[in-house]
Amino acid sequence: MKKKIIYWINTRDKTGLLLSMMRYFSNIANISFEGSLDKLSLNKISGSKTEETEVLKRATLAPELDFVIVPLTDENIKFIWHEILEKDHLANDDIIHVQIEKDGKIVFGAYDNFHKDCVVAYEEVQVSLLDKLVKQGTIRNYTIHYE
């Protein structure tokens, strides 16, 4: 049986990593955000929903946090990027958990506000992208694990 590849990522630039992953999975995936999202308008994006799916679920059960799933289209990425940067919602801990789902599988997850032990990508992410992000200084490093 083939082992599943998992990349544990040590993030330096949260917004840069998030933008890179959104662009990488643009037009082929969905993204979920969880946290104090009342200052954001993510739920107003066309196709967004606030109900969990089979794959994209809440990471914090209690207390229940705001939750939204958005299709990752080029247009939505521009809107998301503007919303997040406007008041630096990643630095302010408004967004606690981010997950990206493609073809019914989680391909990227950043939990506990991108804590160094809680950012993960799976084999759908190419090593060449991670190496590029290290070279750019977006991430400090990554380690490869097999499950």
CSV table of C-alpha atoms in Angstrom, one decimal:
chain,number,residue,atom,x,y,z
A,1,MET,CA,0.0,0.0,0.0
A,2,LYS,CA,1.3,3.4,-1.0
A,3,LYS,CA,2.1,5.7,2.0
A,4,LYS,CA,0.5,9.1,2.1
A,5,ILE,CA,2.9,12.1,1.9
A,6,ILE,CA,2.5,14.9,4.5
A,7,TYR,CA,4.5,18.1,4.5
A,8,TRP,CA,4.7,19.9,7.9
A,9,ILE,CA,5.3,23.6,7.1
A,10,ASN,CA,7.1,26.1,9.3
A,11,THR,CA,5.5,29.4,8.2
A,12,ARG,CA,7.3,32.8,8.2
A,13,ASP,CA,4.7,34.8,6.2
A,14,LYS,CA,1.1,33.7,6.8
A,15,THR,CA,-0.5,35.9,4.2
A,16,GLY,CA,2.1,35.0,1.6
A,17,LEU,CA,1.6,31.2,2.2
A,18,LEU,CA,-2.1,31.5,2.1
A,19,LEU,CA,-2.0,33.5,-1.2
A,20,SER,CA,0.4,31.0,-2.7
A,21,MET,CA,-1.9,28.0,-1.8
A,22,MET,CA,-5.0,29.8,-3.0
A,23,ARG,CA,-3.4,30.5,-6.3
A,24,TYR,CA,-2.0,27.0,-6.6
A,25,PHE,CA,-5.5,25.5,-6.2
A,26,SER,CA,-7.3,28.2,-8.1
A,27,ASN,CA,-10.4,27.1,-10.0
A,28,ILE,CA,-10.1,23.5,-8.8
A,29,ALA,CA,-10.8,23.6,-5.0
A,30,ASN,CA,-12.7,25.1,-2.1
A,31,ILE,CA,-11.4,26.9,1.0
A,32,SER,CA,-12.8,27.1,4.5
A,33,PHE,CA,-12.2,29.8,7.1
A,34,GLU,CA,-13.0,29.5,10.8
A,35,GLY,CA,-12.7,32.1,13.5
A,36,SER,CA,-14.2,35.5,14.3
A,37,LEU,CA,-15.4,36.2,10.8
A,38,ASP,CA,-18.0,38.9,11.6
A,39,LYS,CA,-15.6,41.7,10.4
A,40,LEU,CA,-15.3,39.9,7.0
A,41,SER,CA,-17.7,39.6,4.1
A,42,LEU,CA,-16.6,36.1,3.0
A,43,ASN,CA,-20.2,34.7,3.4
A,44,LYS,CA,-21.3,37.2,0.7
A,45,ILE,CA,-19.1,35.6,-2.0
A,46,SER,CA,-21.1,33.8,-4.7
A,47,GLY,CA,-21.3,30.1,-3.9
A,48,SER,CA,-20.2,30.5,-0.3
A,49,LYS,CA,-21.9,28.4,2.4
A,50,THR,CA,-21.7,28.2,6.2
A,51,GLU,CA,-22.5,24.6,6.6
A,52,GLU,CA,-19.8,22.0,7.0
A,53,THR,CA,-19.2,19.4,4.3
A,54,GLU,CA,-18.1,15.8,4.4
A,55,VAL,CA,-14.5,17.1,4.1
A,56,LEU,CA,-14.4,20.7,5.2
A,57,LYS,CA,-15.4,20.6,8.9
A,58,ARG,CA,-15.0,22.9,11.9
A,59,ALA,CA,-11.6,22.4,13.7
A,60,THR,CA,-12.9,23.9,16.9
A,61,LEU,CA,-16.0,22.4,18.4
A,62,ALA,CA,-16.4,24.5,21.5
A,63,PRO,CA,-16.9,27.4,21.5
A,64,GLU,CA,-18.4,27.2,18.1
A,65,LEU,CA,-16.6,29.7,15.8
A,66,ASP,CA,-17.9,31.4,12.6
A,67,PHE,CA,-17.3,29.1,9.6
A,68,VAL,CA,-17.5,29.7,5.8
A,69,ILE,CA,-16.6,27.7,2.7
A,70,VAL,CA,-15.8,29.5,-0.5
A,71,PRO,CA,-15.1,28.2,-4.0
A,72,LEU,CA,-11.5,29.1,-5.0
A,73,THR,CA,-12.0,31.0,-8.2
A,74,ASP,CA,-9.6,33.7,-9.5
A,75,GLU,CA,-12.3,36.3,-8.8
A,76,ASN,CA,-12.9,35.0,-5.3
A,77,ILE,CA,-9.2,34.9,-4.5
A,78,LYS,CA,-9.0,38.6,-5.3
A,79,PHE,CA,-12.0,39.3,-3.0
A,80,ILE,CA,-10.6,37.1,-0.2
A,81,TRP,CA,-7.2,38.7,-0.5
A,82,HIS,CA,-8.6,42.2,-0.2
A,83,GLU,CA,-10.8,41.2,2.8
A,84,ILE,CA,-7.9,39.5,4.7
A,85,LEU,CA,-5.4,42.3,4.1
A,86,GLU,CA,-7.7,45.2,4.8
A,87,LYS,CA,-7.3,44.8,8.5
A,88,ASP,CA,-4.7,42.0,8.6
A,89,HIS,CA,-7.2,39.4,9.9
A,90,LEU,CA,-4.5,36.8,10.1
A,91,ALA,CA,-2.3,38.8,12.4
A,92,ASN,CA,-5.3,39.8,14.5
A,93,ASP,CA,-6.3,36.2,15.1
A,94,ASP,CA,-9.7,36.7,13.5
A,95,ILE,CA,-9.0,33.8,11.2
A,96,ILE,CA,-8.0,30.8,13.3
A,97,HIS,CA,-8.2,27.8,10.9
A,98,VAL,CA,-7.9,27.6,7.1
A,99,GLN,CA,-8.4,24.4,5.0
A,100,ILE,CA,-8.3,23.8,1.3
A,101,GLU,CA,-10.2,20.8,-0.2
A,102,LYS,CA,-9.7,19.4,-3.7
A,103,ASP,CA,-11.5,16.3,-5.1
A,104,GLY,CA,-12.9,15.4,-1.7
A,105,LYS,CA,-9.6,15.5,0.1
A,106,ILE,CA,-7.9,18.1,2.4
A,107,VAL,CA,-4.8,19.3,0.5
A,108,PHE,CA,-3.7,22.1,2.8
A,109,GLY,CA,-4.5,23.0,6.4
A,110,ALA,CA,-3.3,25.9,8.6
A,111,TYR,CA,-4.7,25.5,12.1
A,112,ASP,CA,-4.3,27.5,15.3
A,113,ASN,CA,-3.5,30.7,13.4
A,114,PHE,CA,-0.7,29.1,11.4
A,115,HIS,CA,1.1,27.7,14.5
A,116,LYS,CA,4.4,26.2,13.5
A,117,ASP,CA,3.2,22.7,14.5
A,118,CYS,CA,-0.2,23.1,12.8
A,119,VAL,CA,0.4,23.8,9.1
A,120,VAL,CA,0.2,20.9,6.8
A,121,ALA,CA,0.1,20.2,3.0
A,122,TYR,CA,-0.4,16.8,1.3
A,123,GLU,CA,1.0,15.2,-1.8
A,124,GLU,CA,-1.2,17.3,-4.1
A,125,VAL,CA,1.3,20.1,-3.4
A,126,GLN,CA,4.5,19.7,-5.4
A,127,VAL,CA,7.8,19.9,-3.6
A,128,SER,CA,8.9,22.4,-6.2
A,129,LEU,CA,6.3,24.9,-4.8
A,130,LEU,CA,7.5,24.3,-1.3
A,131,ASP,CA,11.1,24.8,-2.3
A,132,LYS,CA,10.2,28.0,-4.1
A,133,LEU,CA,8.4,29.3,-0.9
A,134,VAL,CA,11.5,28.5,1.2
A,135,LYS,CA,13.7,30.4,-1.3
A,136,GLN,CA,11.3,33.4,-1.2
A,137,GLY,CA,11.3,33.4,2.6
A,138,THR,CA,7.5,32.7,2.8
A,139,ILE,CA,8.2,29.6,4.8
A,140,ARG,CA,11.2,28.8,6.9
A,141,ASN,CA,11.3,25.1,6.0
A,142,TYR,CA,9.2,22.0,5.7
A,143,THR,CA,9.6,18.4,6.7
A,144,ILE,CA,8.3,15.3,4.8
A,145,HIS,CA,6.4,12.6,6.7
A,146,TYR,CA,4.7,9.4,5.5
A,147,GLU,CA,1.5,8.1,6.9
